């Protein structure tokens, strides 16, 4: 069964606005990752945050992790039309060599 | 450096036919994975391999077989295709587990079973 669950399922914003997506999971993890998928393409890794980290930045991306609440959020600042894609969180459970993906958030950024 | 490649990109099968999907990576990664992606379901792990000659079952292994005879290749087989196997299949690889296990994905194979 899928461990990560993203919220919201879909998000529609205007260019320049910020987009926030959330992910909740169930068991202990080594790390949590966010991926992007453009329509008809494979997933692309965006950012990884380890279980002992609380916040991480990469360009316009900001990820937070709260292990006590088993949740993470992805913030995309100053969104662009090119950010239109589906975003997935993936958890790396402790002791496992696999990732468990959520169902994703579809982000639409309108010009 | 091509990364992860998948062959074929598209395929239409009739129920009961068999086929093999090929995944190749040129990054010398130990770990390789096969996922299927269905609308509203996200990615579900079918089988994976932690090294040449090894395979393991994922979340949805029934109806599929895999082989990892060479480190760079991971094959996914459907012995007798069913309409429920209509999906988009993604292969991924990673250098390892633990703290740095981000996965690199191929472009996908869109399979339709009639």
Coordinates of N, CA, C and O in Angstrom, one line a residue, chain B residues 41-97:
Chain B
X41 N -3.5 6.4 -9.3 CA -2.9 5.4 -8.4 C -1.4 5.7 -8.0 O -0.8 5.0 -7.3
X42 N -0.9 6.7 -8.6 CA 0.5 7.0 -8.4 C 1.4 5.9 -9.0 O 1.0 5.2 -9.9
X43 N 2.6 5.7 -8.4 CA 3.5 4.6 -8.9 C 3.4 3.5 -8.0 O 3.5 3.6 -6.7
X44 N 3.3 2.3 -8.5 CA 3.4 1.1 -7.7 C 4.5 0.2 -8.1 O 4.7 -0.1 -9.3
X45 N 5.2 -0.3 -7.2 CA 6.4 -1.1 -7.5 C 6.0 -2.5 -7.8 O 5.3 -3.2 -7.1
X46 N 6.6 -3.0 -9.0 CA 6.3 -4.4 -9.4 C 7.3 -5.3 -8.9 O 7.0 -6.3 -8.2
X47 N 8.6 -5.1 -9.4 CA 9.7 -5.9 -9.0 C 10.9 -5.0 -8.9 O 10.9 -3.9 -9.5
X48 N 11.9 -5.5 -8.2 CA 13.2 -4.7 -8.1 C 14.4 -5.6 -8.0 O 14.2 -6.8 -7.8
X49 N 15.5 -5.0 -8.2 CA 16.8 -5.8 -8.1 C 17.8 -5.0 -7.4 O 18.0 -3.8 -7.6
X50 N 18.5 -5.7 -6.4 CA 19.5 -5.0 -5.7 C 20.9 -5.3 -6.2 O 21.9 -4.9 -5.6
X51 N 21.0 -6.0 -7.3 CA 22.3 -6.3 -7.9 C 22.2 -7.3 -9.0 O 21.1 -8.0 -9.1
X52 N 23.2 -7.4 -9.8 CA 23.2 -8.4 -10.9 C 22.8 -9.8 -10.4 O 23.4 -10.2 -9.3
X53 N 21.9 -10.5 -11.0 CA 21.5 -11.8 -10.6 C 20.5 -11.9 -9.5 O 20.1 -13.0 -9.1
X54 N 20.1 -10.8 -9.0 CA 19.1 -10.8 -7.9 C 17.8 -10.1 -8.4 O 17.8 -9.2 -9.2
X55 N 16.6 -10.6 -7.8 CA 15.4 -10.0 -8.1 C 14.5 -10.1 -6.8 O 14.7 -11.1 -6.0
X56 N 13.5 -9.2 -6.6 CA 12.7 -9.3 -5.5 C 11.3 -8.8 -5.9 O 11.2 -7.9 -6.8
X57 N 10.3 -9.2 -5.2 CA 8.9 -8.8 -5.5 C 8.6 -7.4 -4.8 O 9.0 -7.2 -3.7
X58 N 7.8 -6.7 -5.5 CA 7.4 -5.4 -5.0 C 5.9 -5.5 -4.5 O 5.5 -6.6 -4.1
X59 N 5.2 -4.4 -4.7 CA 3.8 -4.4 -4.2 C 2.8 -5.1 -5.1 O 1.9 -5.7 -4.6
X60 N 3.1 -5.1 -6.4 CA 2.1 -5.7 -7.3 C 2.8 -6.6 -8.3 O 2.9 -6.4 -9.5
X61 N 3.4 -7.8 -7.9 CA 4.2 -8.6 -8.8 C 3.5 -9.6 -9.6 O 4.1 -10.1 -10.6
X62 N 2.2 -9.9 -9.3 CA 1.5 -11.0 -10.0 C 1.3 -10.7 -11.5 O 0.9 -9.6 -11.9
X63 N 1.6 -11.7 -12.3 CA 1.5 -11.6 -13.7 C 2.7 -11.1 -14.4 O 2.8 -10.9 -15.7
X64 N 3.8 -10.8 -13.7 CA 5.1 -10.3 -14.2 C 6.2 -11.1 -13.7 O 6.2 -11.7 -12.6
X65 N 7.3 -11.2 -14.6 CA 8.5 -11.8 -14.2 C 9.7 -10.9 -14.6 O 9.5 -10.0 -15.5
X66 N 10.8 -11.0 -13.9 CA 11.9 -10.1 -14.2 C 13.2 -10.9 -14.2 O 13.3 -12.0 -13.7
X67 N 14.2 -10.3 -14.9 CA 15.5 -10.9 -14.9 C 16.6 -9.8 -14.9 O 16.4 -8.8 -15.6
X68 N 17.7 -10.0 -14.2 CA 18.8 -9.1 -14.2 C 20.1 -9.9 -14.4 O 20.9 -10.1 -13.5
X69 N 20.3 -10.3 -15.7 CA 21.4 -11.1 -16.0 C 22.7 -10.2 -16.1 O 23.8 -10.7 -15.9
X70 N 22.5 -8.9 -16.5 CA 23.6 -8.0 -16.6 C 23.3 -6.8 -15.7 O 22.2 -6.4 -15.6
X71 N 24.3 -6.2 -15.1 CA 24.1 -5.1 -14.2 C 23.4 -4.0 -14.8 O 22.6 -3.3 -14.2
X72 N 23.6 -3.7 -16.1 CA 23.1 -2.5 -16.7 C 21.6 -2.8 -17.3 O 21.0 -1.8 -17.7
X73 N 21.2 -4.0 -17.3 CA 19.9 -4.3 -17.9 C 18.9 -4.9 -16.9 O 19.3 -5.8 -16.1
X74 N 17.6 -4.5 -17.0 CA 16.6 -5.1 -16.1 C 15.4 -5.4 -17.0 O 14.8 -4.4 -17.6
X75 N 15.0 -6.6 -17.2 CA 13.9 -7.0 -18.1 C 12.6 -7.3 -17.3 O 12.7 -8.0 -16.3
X76 N 11.5 -6.8 -17.9 CA 10.2 -7.1 -17.3 C 9.4 -7.9 -18.3 O 9.2 -7.4 -19.4
X77 N 8.9 -9.1 -17.9 CA 8.2 -9.9 -18.8 C 6.8 -10.1 -18.4 O 6.4 -10.1 -17.2
X78 N 5.9 -10.1 -19.5 CA 4.5 -10.4 -19.3 C 4.3 -11.7 -20.0 O 4.4 -11.7 -21.3
X79 N 4.0 -12.8 -19.4 CA 3.9 -14.1 -20.0 C 2.6 -14.2 -20.8 O 2.5 -14.8 -21.9
X80 N 1.5 -13.7 -20.2 CA 0.2 -13.8 -20.8 C -0.6 -12.6 -20.4 O -1.2 -12.5 -19.3
X81 N -0.5 -11.6 -21.3 CA -1.0 -10.3 -21.0 C -2.5 -10.2 -20.7 O -3.3 -11.0 -21.4
X82 N -2.9 -9.4 -19.8 CA -4.4 -9.2 -19.5 C -4.7 -7.7 -19.6 O -3.8 -6.9 -19.4
X83 N -5.9 -7.4 -19.9 CA -6.3 -6.0 -20.0 C -6.0 -5.2 -18.7 O -5.7 -4.0 -18.8
X84 N -6.0 -5.9 -17.5 CA -5.6 -5.2 -16.3 C -4.2 -4.7 -16.3 O -3.8 -3.9 -15.4
X85 N -3.4 -5.2 -17.2 CA -2.0 -4.8 -17.3 C -1.8 -3.6 -18.2 O -0.6 -3.2 -18.4
X86 N -2.8 -3.1 -18.7 CA -2.8 -1.8 -19.5 C -2.3 -0.7 -18.5 O -3.0 -0.5 -17.5
X87 N -1.2 -0.1 -18.8 CA -0.6 0.9 -17.9 C 0.6 1.5 -18.6 O 1.0 1.2 -19.7
X88 N 1.2 2.5 -17.8 CA 2.4 3.0 -18.2 C 3.5 2.5 -17.3 O 3.3 2.5 -16.1
X89 N 4.5 1.9 -17.9 CA 5.6 1.2 -17.1 C 6.8 2.1 -17.0 O 7.3 2.5 -18.1
X90 N 7.3 2.3 -15.8 CA 8.6 3.0 -15.7 C 9.6 2.2 -15.0 O 9.4 1.4 -14.1
X91 N 10.8 2.3 -15.5 CA 12.0 1.7 -14.9 C 12.8 2.8 -14.2 O 12.8 4.0 -14.7
X92 N 13.5 2.5 -13.2 CA 14.3 3.4 -12.4 C 15.5 2.7 -11.9 O 15.5 1.5 -11.7
X93 N 16.6 3.5 -11.6 CA 17.8 2.9 -11.0 C 18.3 3.9 -10.0 O 18.0 5.1 -10.0
X94 N 19.1 3.4 -9.1 CA 19.8 4.2 -8.1 C 21.1 3.6 -7.7 O 21.3 2.3 -7.9
X95 N 22.0 4.4 -7.2 CA 23.3 3.9 -6.8 C 23.3 3.1 -5.6 O 24.2 2.2 -5.4
X96 N 22.3 3.3 -4.7 CA 22.3 2.5 -3.5 C 21.1 2.9 -2.6 O 20.2 3.6 -3.0
X97 N 21.2 2.4 -1.4 CA 20.2 2.7 -0.4 C 20.7 3.7 0.6 O 21.7 4.2 0.5

